[in-house]
mmCIF file of C-alpha atoms and ligand atoms in Angstrom:
data_model
loop_
_atom_site.group_PDB
_atom_site.id
_atom_site.type_symbol
_atom_site.label_atom_id
_atom_site.label_comp_id
_atom_site.label_asym_id
_atom_site.label_seq_id
_atom_site.Cartn_x
_atom_site.Cartn_y
_atom_site.Cartn_z
ATOM 1 C CA UNK A 219 0.000 0.000 0.000
ATOM 2 C CA UNK A 220 1.129 3.573 -0.517
ATOM 3 C CA UNK A 221 2.353 3.965 3.025
ATOM 4 C CA UNK A 222 3.224 7.608 3.622
ATOM 5 C CA UNK A 223 0.373 9.166 1.656
ATOM 6 C CA UNK A 224 -1.121 12.147 3.359
ATOM 7 C CA UNK A 225 -2.463 10.341 6.391
ATOM 8 C CA UNK A 226 0.519 10.308 8.760
ATOM 9 C CA UNK A 227 0.756 13.420 10.963
ATOM 10 C CA UNK A 228 4.568 13.243 10.993
ATOM 11 C CA UNK A 229 4.560 13.212 7.183
ATOM 12 C CA UNK A 230 2.230 16.208 7.071
ATOM 13 C CA UNK A 231 4.493 17.977 9.573
ATOM 14 C CA UNK A 232 7.530 17.390 7.386
ATOM 15 C CA UNK A 233 5.603 18.415 4.265
ATOM 16 C CA UNK A 234 4.569 21.703 5.871
ATOM 17 C CA UNK A 235 8.266 22.634 5.903
ATOM 18 C CA UNK A 236 9.414 20.990 2.653
ATOM 19 C CA UNK A 237 7.988 20.915 -0.867
ATOM 20 C CA UNK A 238 7.077 17.570 -2.374
ATOM 21 C CA UNK A 239 9.820 18.215 -4.945
ATOM 22 C CA UNK A 240 12.454 18.399 -2.169
ATOM 23 C CA UNK A 241 11.022 15.343 -0.412
ATOM 24 C CA UNK A 242 11.549 13.331 -3.600
ATOM 25 C CA UNK A 243 14.886 14.866 -4.640
ATOM 26 C CA UNK A 244 16.704 15.008 -1.303
ATOM 27 C CA UNK A 245 17.780 11.477 -0.318
ATOM 28 C CA UNK A 246 17.915 12.238 3.457
ATOM 29 C CA UNK A 247 14.317 13.476 3.382
ATOM 30 C CA UNK A 248 13.106 10.629 1.147
ATOM 31 C CA UNK A 249 14.790 8.073 3.412
ATOM 32 C CA UNK A 250 13.299 9.689 6.526
ATOM 33 C CA UNK A 251 9.784 9.529 5.002
ATOM 34 C CA UNK A 252 10.300 5.896 3.945
ATOM 35 C CA UNK A 253 10.940 5.072 7.616
ATOM 36 C CA UNK A 254 7.836 6.835 8.963
ATOM 37 C CA UNK A 255 5.233 4.105 8.419
ATOM 38 C CA UNK A 256 7.683 1.486 9.741
ATOM 39 C CA UNK A 257 8.148 3.380 12.982
ATOM 40 C CA UNK A 258 4.398 3.441 13.524
ATOM 41 C CA UNK A 259 3.174 0.126 12.166
ATOM 42 C CA UNK A 260 4.297 -3.497 12.281
ATOM 43 C CA UNK A 261 4.936 -3.841 8.536
ATOM 44 C CA UNK A 262 6.766 -6.533 6.556
ATOM 45 C CA UNK A 263 8.366 -4.236 3.997
ATOM 46 C CA UNK A 264 9.166 -0.634 3.147
ATOM 47 C CA UNK A 265 8.554 1.141 -0.158
ATOM 48 C CA UNK A 266 11.016 3.741 -1.431
ATOM 49 C CA UNK A 267 9.558 7.224 -1.106
ATOM 50 C CA UNK A 268 9.517 8.442 -4.701
ATOM 51 C CA UNK A 269 6.976 8.915 -7.475
ATOM 52 C CA UNK A 270 6.277 7.248 -10.814
ATOM 53 C CA UNK A 271 6.348 10.551 -12.737
ATOM 54 C CA UNK A 272 9.978 11.346 -11.896
ATOM 55 C CA UNK A 273 11.376 8.986 -14.533
ATOM 56 C CA UNK A 274 10.301 11.618 -17.107
ATOM 57 C CA UNK A 275 13.280 13.705 -15.953
ATOM 58 C CA UNK A 276 15.492 11.329 -17.902
ATOM 59 C CA UNK A 277 14.077 12.846 -21.135
ATOM 60 C CA UNK A 278 14.654 16.381 -19.859
ATOM 61 C CA UNK A 279 11.044 16.846 -18.719
ATOM 62 C CA UNK A 280 10.064 18.686 -15.593
ATOM 63 C CA UNK A 281 7.692 17.124 -13.082
ATOM 64 C CA UNK A 282 5.458 19.647 -11.308
ATOM 65 C CA UNK A 283 3.660 19.064 -8.019
ATOM 66 C CA UNK A 284 1.325 22.054 -7.568
ATOM 67 C CA UNK A 285 0.023 22.128 -3.972
ATOM 68 C CA UNK A 286 -3.391 20.455 -3.712
ATOM 69 C CA UNK A 287 -3.582 19.713 -7.442
ATOM 70 C CA UNK A 288 -2.810 16.754 -9.711
ATOM 71 C CA UNK A 289 0.898 16.546 -10.596
ATOM 72 C CA UNK A 290 1.898 16.783 -14.253
ATOM 73 C CA UNK A 291 4.851 16.481 -16.616
ATOM 74 C CA UNK A 292 5.913 19.488 -18.679
ATOM 75 C CA UNK A 293 6.343 20.217 -21.546
ATOM 76 C CA UNK A 294 4.074 17.442 -22.848
ATOM 77 C CA UNK A 295 5.427 15.021 -25.402
ATOM 78 C CA UNK A 296 4.407 16.047 -28.935
ATOM 79 C CA UNK A 297 6.375 13.675 -31.152
ATOM 80 C CA UNK A 298 7.574 10.111 -30.766
ATOM 81 C CA UNK A 299 11.048 11.250 -31.817
ATOM 82 C CA UNK A 300 11.478 13.205 -28.578
ATOM 83 C CA UNK A 301 11.796 9.849 -26.818
ATOM 84 C CA UNK A 302 14.833 7.593 -26.884
ATOM 85 C CA UNK A 303 16.085 4.666 -24.815
ATOM 86 C CA UNK A 304 18.565 6.138 -22.341
ATOM 87 C CA UNK A 305 21.597 4.161 -21.235
ATOM 88 C CA UNK A 306 21.650 2.804 -17.670
ATOM 89 C CA UNK A 307 24.414 5.337 -16.903
ATOM 90 C CA UNK A 308 22.176 8.187 -18.005
ATOM 91 C CA UNK A 309 19.314 6.963 -15.798
ATOM 92 C CA UNK A 310 21.703 6.536 -12.888
ATOM 93 C CA UNK A 311 22.990 10.039 -13.430
ATOM 94 C CA UNK A 312 19.697 11.885 -13.988
ATOM 95 C CA UNK A 313 17.820 10.044 -11.215
ATOM 96 C CA UNK A 314 20.838 9.732 -8.932
ATOM 97 C CA UNK A 315 18.709 10.855 -5.951
ATOM 98 C CA UNK A 316 16.553 7.680 -6.196
ATOM 99 C CA UNK A 317 19.605 5.427 -5.996
ATOM 100 C CA UNK A 318 21.162 7.574 -3.270
ATOM 101 C CA UNK A 319 17.924 7.137 -1.259
ATOM 102 C CA UNK A 320 18.049 3.358 -1.709
ATOM 103 C CA UNK A 321 21.729 3.288 -0.673
ATOM 104 C CA UNK A 322 20.943 5.302 2.448
ATOM 105 C CA UNK A 323 18.004 3.066 3.334
ATOM 106 C CA UNK A 324 19.413 -0.441 2.901
ATOM 107 C CA UNK A 325 21.720 -0.488 5.970
ATOM 108 C CA UNK A 326 19.043 1.128 8.173
ATOM 109 C CA UNK A 327 16.123 -1.213 7.454
ATOM 110 C CA UNK A 328 15.116 -4.441 9.236
ATOM 111 C CA UNK A 329 12.638 -5.284 6.472
ATOM 112 C CA UNK A 330 13.044 -5.660 2.697
ATOM 113 C CA UNK A 331 12.825 -2.549 0.554
ATOM 114 C CA UNK A 332 10.378 -2.487 -2.380
ATOM 115 C CA UNK A 333 11.370 -0.496 -5.455
ATOM 116 C CA UNK A 334 8.807 0.690 -7.997
ATOM 117 C CA UNK A 335 8.127 2.499 -11.229
ATOM 118 C CA UNK A 336 5.171 3.388 -13.411
ATOM 119 C CA UNK A 337 4.280 0.958 -16.160
ATOM 120 C CA UNK A 338 4.933 2.090 -19.741
ATOM 121 C CA UNK A 339 1.261 2.796 -20.557
ATOM 122 C CA UNK A 340 0.578 4.895 -17.449
ATOM 123 C CA UNK A 341 3.855 6.795 -17.720
ATOM 124 C CA UNK A 342 3.164 7.509 -21.382
ATOM 125 C CA UNK A 343 -0.281 8.870 -20.450
ATOM 126 C CA UNK A 344 1.317 11.439 -18.129
ATOM 127 C CA UNK A 345 4.061 12.190 -20.694
ATOM 128 C CA UNK A 346 1.497 13.027 -23.376
ATOM 129 C CA UNK A 347 -0.669 15.404 -21.310
ATOM 130 C CA UNK A 348 -1.669 16.488 -17.824
ATOM 131 C CA UNK A 349 -4.479 14.260 -16.580
ATOM 132 C CA UNK A 350 -7.939 15.819 -16.998
ATOM 133 C CA UNK A 351 -11.154 14.750 -15.278
ATOM 134 C CA UNK A 352 -11.935 12.426 -18.202
ATOM 135 C CA UNK A 353 -8.542 10.743 -17.975
ATOM 136 C CA UNK A 354 -6.117 11.373 -20.826
ATOM 137 C CA UNK A 355 -7.820 12.627 -24.000
ATOM 138 C CA UNK A 356 -4.660 12.832 -26.131
ATOM 139 C CA UNK A 357 -3.997 9.170 -25.442
ATOM 140 C CA UNK A 358 -7.310 8.316 -27.114
ATOM 141 C CA UNK A 359 -6.325 10.477 -30.093
ATOM 142 C CA UNK A 360 -2.967 8.697 -30.427
ATOM 143 C CA UNK A 361 -4.519 5.237 -30.121
ATOM 144 C CA UNK A 362 -7.267 6.023 -32.649
ATOM 145 C CA UNK A 363 -5.152 7.954 -35.202
ATOM 146 C CA UNK A 364 -1.553 6.928 -34.774
ATOM 147 C CA UNK A 365 -1.547 3.497 -33.250
ATOM 148 C CA UNK A 366 1.763 2.416 -34.743
ATOM 149 C CA UNK A 367 3.669 5.369 -33.352
ATOM 150 C CA UNK A 368 1.913 4.921 -30.001
ATOM 151 C CA UNK A 369 3.231 1.355 -29.862
ATOM 152 C CA UNK A 370 6.741 2.586 -30.736
ATOM 153 C CA UNK A 371 6.619 5.076 -27.864
ATOM 154 C CA UNK A 372 5.372 2.368 -25.494
ATOM 155 C CA UNK A 373 8.329 0.201 -26.489
ATOM 156 C CA UNK A 374 10.846 2.984 -25.746
ATOM 157 C CA UNK A 375 9.256 3.738 -22.382
ATOM 158 C CA UNK A 376 9.141 0.004 -21.649
ATOM 159 C CA UNK A 377 12.898 -0.440 -22.259
ATOM 160 C CA UNK A 378 13.536 2.599 -20.051
ATOM 161 C CA UNK A 379 11.337 1.217 -17.256
ATOM 162 C CA UNK A 380 13.194 -2.097 -17.452
ATOM 163 C CA UNK A 381 16.580 -0.385 -16.984
ATOM 164 C CA UNK A 382 15.230 1.796 -14.170
ATOM 165 C CA UNK A 383 13.795 -1.268 -12.402
ATOM 166 C CA UNK A 384 17.009 -3.267 -12.851
ATOM 167 C CA UNK A 385 19.058 -0.415 -11.380
ATOM 168 C CA UNK A 386 16.810 -0.180 -8.305
ATOM 169 C CA UNK A 387 17.050 -3.936 -7.785
ATOM 170 C CA UNK A 388 20.833 -3.843 -8.229
ATOM 171 C CA UNK A 389 20.947 -1.012 -5.671
ATOM 172 C CA UNK A 390 19.329 -3.348 -3.130
ATOM 173 C CA UNK A 391 15.533 -3.522 -3.589
ATOM 174 C CA UNK A 392 14.286 -7.017 -2.754
ATOM 175 C CA UNK A 393 10.945 -6.780 -4.547
ATOM 176 C CA UNK A 394 9.592 -4.561 -7.285
ATOM 177 C CA UNK A 395 6.144 -3.169 -8.027
ATOM 178 C CA UNK A 396 4.998 -1.785 -11.366
ATOM 179 C CA UNK A 397 2.068 0.670 -11.208
ATOM 180 C CA UNK A 398 -0.128 0.756 -14.302
ATOM 181 C CA UNK A 399 -2.688 2.890 -12.547
ATOM 182 C CA UNK A 400 -4.563 4.104 -15.647
ATOM 183 C CA UNK A 401 -4.661 0.878 -17.650
ATOM 184 C CA UNK A 402 -8.349 0.719 -16.694
ATOM 185 C CA UNK A 403 -9.052 3.435 -19.295
ATOM 186 C CA UNK A 404 -8.591 0.787 -21.964
ATOM 187 C CA UNK A 405 -10.969 -1.790 -23.392
ATOM 188 C CA UNK A 406 -10.113 -5.476 -22.902
ATOM 189 C CA UNK A 407 -8.801 -5.615 -26.476
ATOM 190 C CA UNK A 408 -6.581 -2.579 -25.893
ATOM 191 C CA UNK A 409 -5.438 -3.897 -22.518
ATOM 192 C CA UNK A 410 -4.326 -7.079 -24.284
ATOM 193 C CA UNK A 411 -2.673 -5.090 -27.107
ATOM 194 C CA UNK A 412 -0.866 -2.339 -25.167
ATOM 195 C CA UNK A 413 -0.587 -3.275 -21.513
ATOM 196 C CA UNK A 414 0.002 -7.008 -21.239
ATOM 197 C CA UNK A 415 2.896 -7.132 -23.764
ATOM 198 C CA UNK A 416 4.757 -4.456 -21.762
ATOM 199 C CA UNK A 417 4.146 -6.247 -18.460
ATOM 200 C CA UNK A 418 5.417 -9.502 -19.993
ATOM 201 C CA UNK A 419 8.538 -7.812 -21.410
ATOM 202 C CA UNK A 420 9.279 -6.313 -17.999
ATOM 203 C CA UNK A 421 8.712 -9.644 -16.269
ATOM 204 C CA UNK A 422 10.996 -11.528 -18.695
ATOM 205 C CA UNK A 423 13.765 -8.916 -18.666
ATOM 206 C CA UNK A 424 13.819 -8.731 -14.859
ATOM 207 C CA UNK A 425 13.526 -12.506 -14.262
ATOM 208 C CA UNK A 426 17.341 -13.062 -14.101
ATOM 209 C CA UNK A 427 17.519 -10.648 -11.144
ATOM 210 C CA UNK A 428 15.389 -13.090 -9.140
ATOM 211 C CA UNK A 429 13.188 -10.749 -7.168
ATOM 212 C CA UNK A 430 9.379 -10.842 -7.163
ATOM 213 C CA UNK A 431 7.891 -8.326 -9.611
ATOM 214 C CA UNK A 432 4.263 -7.399 -8.954
ATOM 215 C CA UNK A 433 1.925 -5.563 -11.313
ATOM 216 C CA UNK A 434 -0.889 -3.239 -10.273
ATOM 217 C CA UNK A 435 -3.528 -1.340 -12.166
ATOM 218 C CA UNK A 436 -6.637 0.492 -10.981
ATOM 219 C CA UNK A 437 -9.813 -1.598 -11.428
ATOM 220 C CA UNK A 438 -7.721 -4.575 -12.542
ATOM 221 C CA UNK A 439 -9.971 -7.112 -10.825
ATOM 222 C CA UNK A 440 -12.066 -6.712 -13.972
ATOM 223 C CA UNK A 441 -9.115 -7.940 -16.069
ATOM 224 C CA UNK A 442 -8.312 -10.947 -13.872
ATOM 225 C CA UNK A 443 -9.063 -13.471 -16.629
ATOM 226 C CA UNK A 444 -6.629 -11.699 -18.962
ATOM 227 C CA UNK A 445 -3.873 -11.319 -16.359
ATOM 228 C CA UNK A 446 -4.092 -14.646 -14.529
ATOM 229 C CA UNK A 447 -2.701 -16.857 -17.341
ATOM 230 C CA UNK A 448 0.468 -14.738 -17.734
ATOM 231 C CA UNK A 449 3.113 -16.145 -15.457
ATOM 232 C CA UNK A 450 3.775 -13.076 -13.259
ATOM 233 C CA UNK A 451 5.367 -13.562 -9.840
ATOM 234 C CA UNK A 452 2.591 -11.491 -8.329
ATOM 235 C CA UNK A 453 -0.465 -9.387 -9.121
ATOM 236 C CA UNK A 454 -1.648 -6.529 -6.940
ATOM 237 C CA UNK A 455 -5.433 -6.209 -7.195
ATOM 238 C CA UNK A 456 -7.867 -3.388 -6.544
ATOM 239 C CA UNK A 457 -10.961 -4.057 -4.420
ATOM 240 C CA UNK A 458 -13.330 -4.636 -7.367
ATOM 241 C CA UNK A 459 -13.712 -8.355 -6.638
ATOM 242 C CA UNK A 460 -13.422 -10.325 -3.411
ATOM 243 C CA UNK A 461 -9.953 -11.555 -2.497
ATOM 244 C CA UNK A 462 -11.329 -15.117 -2.321
ATOM 245 C CA UNK A 463 -12.546 -14.950 -5.942
ATOM 246 C CA UNK A 464 -9.255 -13.465 -7.133
ATOM 247 C CA UNK A 465 -7.187 -16.031 -5.204
ATOM 248 C CA UNK A 466 -9.334 -18.778 -6.748
ATOM 249 C CA UNK A 467 -8.914 -17.415 -10.302
ATOM 250 C CA UNK A 468 -5.146 -16.863 -10.161
ATOM 251 C CA UNK A 469 -2.921 -19.983 -10.277
ATOM 252 C CA UNK A 470 -1.675 -20.799 -6.767
ATOM 253 C CA UNK A 471 2.053 -20.271 -7.533
ATOM 254 C CA UNK A 472 1.346 -16.604 -8.342
ATOM 255 C CA UNK A 473 1.190 -14.235 -5.362
ATOM 256 C CA UNK A 474 -2.032 -12.267 -5.015
ATOM 257 C CA UNK A 475 -1.651 -8.886 -3.330
ATOM 258 C CA UNK A 476 -4.669 -7.026 -2.103
ATOM 259 C CA UNK A 477 -7.209 -5.766 -1.677
ATOM 260 C CA UNK A 478 -8.969 -4.314 1.370
ATOM 261 C CA UNK A 479 -11.050 -1.276 0.442
ATOM 262 C CA UNK A 480 -9.315 2.071 1.224
ATOM 263 C CA UNK A 481 -12.780 3.695 1.452
ATOM 264 C CA UNK A 482 -13.926 1.150 4.042
ATOM 265 C CA UNK A 483 -10.737 1.821 6.026
ATOM 266 C CA UNK A 484 -11.442 5.548 5.838
ATOM 267 C CA UNK A 485 -15.150 5.545 6.629
ATOM 268 C CA UNK A 486 -15.920 2.688 9.008
ATOM 269 C CA UNK A 487 -15.359 2.269 12.721
ATOM 270 C CA UNK A 488 -12.509 0.270 14.200
ATOM 271 C CA UNK A 489 -14.694 -2.741 15.105
ATOM 272 C CA UNK A 490 -16.107 -2.952 11.576
ATOM 273 C CA UNK A 491 -12.564 -2.821 10.177
ATOM 274 C CA UNK A 492 -11.518 -5.659 12.513
ATOM 275 C CA UNK A 493 -14.490 -7.801 11.535
ATOM 276 C CA UNK A 494 -14.044 -7.222 7.777
ATOM 277 C CA UNK A 495 -10.310 -7.956 8.035
ATOM 278 C CA UNK A 496 -10.977 -11.243 9.875
ATOM 279 C CA UNK A 497 -13.545 -12.205 7.233
ATOM 280 C CA UNK A 498 -11.174 -11.424 4.379
ATOM 281 C CA UNK A 499 -8.416 -13.405 6.092
ATOM 282 C CA UNK A 500 -10.533 -16.496 6.706
ATOM 283 C CA UNK A 501 -11.955 -16.381 3.153
ATOM 284 C CA UNK A 502 -8.518 -17.223 1.687
ATOM 285 C CA UNK A 503 -7.046 -19.346 4.507
ATOM 286 C CA UNK A 504 -4.881 -22.124 3.015
ATOM 287 C CA UNK A 505 -5.740 -21.131 -0.555
ATOM 288 C CA UNK A 506 -2.356 -19.790 -1.772
ATOM 289 C CA UNK A 507 0.085 -16.974 -1.166
ATOM 290 C CA UNK A 508 -1.272 -13.544 -0.243
ATOM 291 C CA UNK A 509 0.478 -10.231 0.319
ATOM 292 C CA UNK A 510 -1.938 -8.303 2.540
ATOM 293 C CA UNK A 511 -2.569 -4.872 1.225
ATOM 294 C CA UNK A 512 -5.238 -2.342 0.379
ATOM 295 C CA UNK A 513 -6.798 -2.174 -3.086
ATOM 296 C CA UNK A 514 -5.125 1.231 -3.590
ATOM 297 C CA UNK A 515 -3.256 3.819 -1.495
ATOM 298 C CA UNK A 516 -4.263 4.819 2.034
ATOM 299 C CA UNK A 517 -6.659 7.758 1.648
ATOM 300 C CA UNK A 518 -5.921 11.084 3.332
ATOM 301 C CA UNK A 519 -7.819 11.444 6.673
ATOM 302 C CA UNK A 520 -7.918 7.653 7.229
ATOM 303 C CA UNK A 521 -8.071 7.208 11.027
ATOM 304 C CA UNK A 522 -4.795 5.814 12.342
ATOM 305 C CA UNK A 523 -6.728 3.486 14.737
ATOM 306 C CA UNK A 524 -8.236 1.789 11.673
ATOM 307 C CA UNK A 525 -4.813 1.201 10.129
ATOM 308 C CA UNK A 526 -3.544 -0.232 13.463
ATOM 309 C CA UNK A 527 -6.643 -2.433 13.727
ATOM 310 C CA UNK A 528 -6.249 -3.718 10.153
ATOM 311 C CA UNK A 529 -2.608 -4.696 10.721
ATOM 312 C CA UNK A 530 -3.257 -6.154 14.175
ATOM 313 C CA UNK A 531 -6.010 -8.440 12.851
ATOM 314 C CA UNK A 532 -3.759 -9.612 10.020
ATOM 315 C CA UNK A 533 -0.947 -10.371 12.494
ATOM 316 C CA UNK A 534 -3.118 -12.259 15.003
ATOM 317 C CA UNK A 535 -3.158 -16.029 14.606
HETATM 318 O O1 LIG B 35 1.955 15.342 0.033
HETATM 319 C C1 LIG B 35 1.331 14.972 -0.965
HETATM 320 O O2 LIG B 35 0.377 15.552 -1.494
HETATM 321 C C2 LIG B 35 1.867 13.709 -1.493
HETATM 322 C C3 LIG B 35 1.098 12.954 -2.486
HETATM 323 C C4 LIG B 35 2.033 11.976 -3.176
HETATM 324 C C5 LIG B 35 2.785 10.963 -2.569
HETATM 325 C C6 LIG B 35 2.900 10.615 -1.102
HETATM 326 C C7 LIG B 35 2.307 11.944 -4.565
HETATM 327 C C8 LIG B 35 1.783 12.860 -5.591
HETATM 328 N N1 LIG B 35 3.195 10.915 -4.811
HETATM 329 C C9 LIG B 35 3.511 10.304 -3.617
HETATM 330 C C10 LIG B 35 4.469 9.189 -3.417
HETATM 331 C C11 LIG B 35 4.232 7.963 -4.177
HETATM 332 N N2 LIG B 35 3.633 7.865 -5.414
HETATM 333 C C12 LIG B 35 4.645 6.665 -3.801
HETATM 334 C C13 LIG B 35 5.537 6.352 -2.586
HETATM 335 C C14 LIG B 35 4.944 5.513 -1.542
HETATM 336 C C15 LIG B 35 4.361 6.282 -0.405
HETATM 337 O O3 LIG B 35 3.258 6.807 -0.520
HETATM 338 O O4 LIG B 35 5.038 6.298 0.594
HETATM 339 C C16 LIG B 35 4.202 5.772 -4.768
HETATM 340 C C17 LIG B 35 4.326 4.266 -4.769
HETATM 341 C C18 LIG B 35 3.585 6.531 -5.793
HETATM 342 C C19 LIG B 35 3.070 5.963 -7.034
HETATM 343 C C20 LIG B 35 2.227 6.815 -7.908
HETATM 344 N N3 LIG B 35 2.337 8.150 -8.184
HETATM 345 C C21 LIG B 35 1.185 6.319 -8.717
HETATM 346 C C22 LIG B 35 0.818 4.858 -8.809
HETATM 347 C C23 LIG B 35 -0.045 4.420 -7.680
HETATM 348 C C24 LIG B 35 -1.424 5.009 -7.667
HETATM 349 O O5 LIG B 35 -1.685 5.780 -6.721
HETATM 350 O O6 LIG B 35 -2.220 4.695 -8.562
HETATM 351 C C25 LIG B 35 0.638 7.400 -9.448
HETATM 352 C C26 LIG B 35 -0.510 7.352 -10.427
HETATM 353 C C27 LIG B 35 1.378 8.547 -9.095
HETATM 354 C C28 LIG B 35 1.234 9.939 -9.625
HETATM 355 C C29 LIG B 35 0.872 10.847 -8.535
HETATM 356 N N4 LIG B 35 1.781 11.375 -7.656
HETATM 357 C C30 LIG B 35 1.135 12.134 -6.709
HETATM 358 C C31 LIG B 35 -0.272 12.065 -7.000
HETATM 359 C C32 LIG B 35 -1.357 12.776 -6.240
HETATM 360 C C33 LIG B 35 -0.419 11.236 -8.127
HETATM 361 C C34 LIG B 35 -1.723 10.852 -8.820
HETATM 362 C C35 LIG B 35 -1.974 11.831 -9.915
HETATM 363 C C36 LIG B 35 -3.312 11.650 -10.578
HETATM 364 O O7 LIG B 35 -4.328 11.436 -9.866
HETATM 365 O O8 LIG B 35 -3.336 11.708 -11.832
#
């Protein structure tokens, strides 16, 4: 789950004094924020404090985080030829702060560190335009009018994501998560044409590094029948379907991560959270590997007692 989010008071305190840009770009700050959820909660892993949009800096783009508004990449990508596959050295150089954060974290953590990046489709969405309320309108235009070039751009972003992931793993990350948050904007046919091939390329390229690589997309429970047959090490699901159904549909050697509702955690009382957590847990008992998580990030204003209760119920035998 997105652990720091905006729900931890100590994170909000630090953010009041530092811009989001500094939190991402200054390794001491990023490492400090990565530790925050671990200090509070009994968690099995940490996730590097960073953001999927930052990889755009490798192509000379600027990533803007206006206070209280959706972040965006500027200037938007206008032509496929603006993109190229950077060397690993170039990624290491232009995103040196990410690797410096990982290096700072590794000796200070008692739990494994999870690295992450955006998936090619989602990153390309943000590269092409700032997200509007409808999603990404330019993406539709590209898919409908210039499909071939769209696929070429996806391929370049995919190769870049693979190098970025490999570098994070080589720097010490013990698991890796790929966020394809906006893949739900696509039809099943488009998901199969644009999203799955990228996920498979990432999975195959990273396999020699021998760490679990999990894939997430918003509303991906709806795509379970498309995703399940691909031999991923793990799939992180949203809360669209019950965990029991998802665990049943995905072959047992593949890890299922998910999928408690962030809205439930935000809105309900502690006792209801405990009861729902127990029910979710017993619904998949003995049915295959699970990484307990929410269906998406922790929502701002989520009561801390509910997060404690959720974790405590998962820990109790
Ligand atoms: O103080 C704030 O307002 C911070 C909000 C915030 C945070 C905490 C943003 C802006 N990014 C992050 C960090 C972040 N982003 C992490 C680190 C883990 C942690 O929270 O500790 C991770 C894993 C991400 C991944 C990310 N960024 C995704 C994929 C997951 C998802 O939520 O679907 C996406 C889509 C982004 C882009 C982004 N960054 C920030 C926001 C508000 C968004 C969403 C933009 C949009 O809605 O279009």
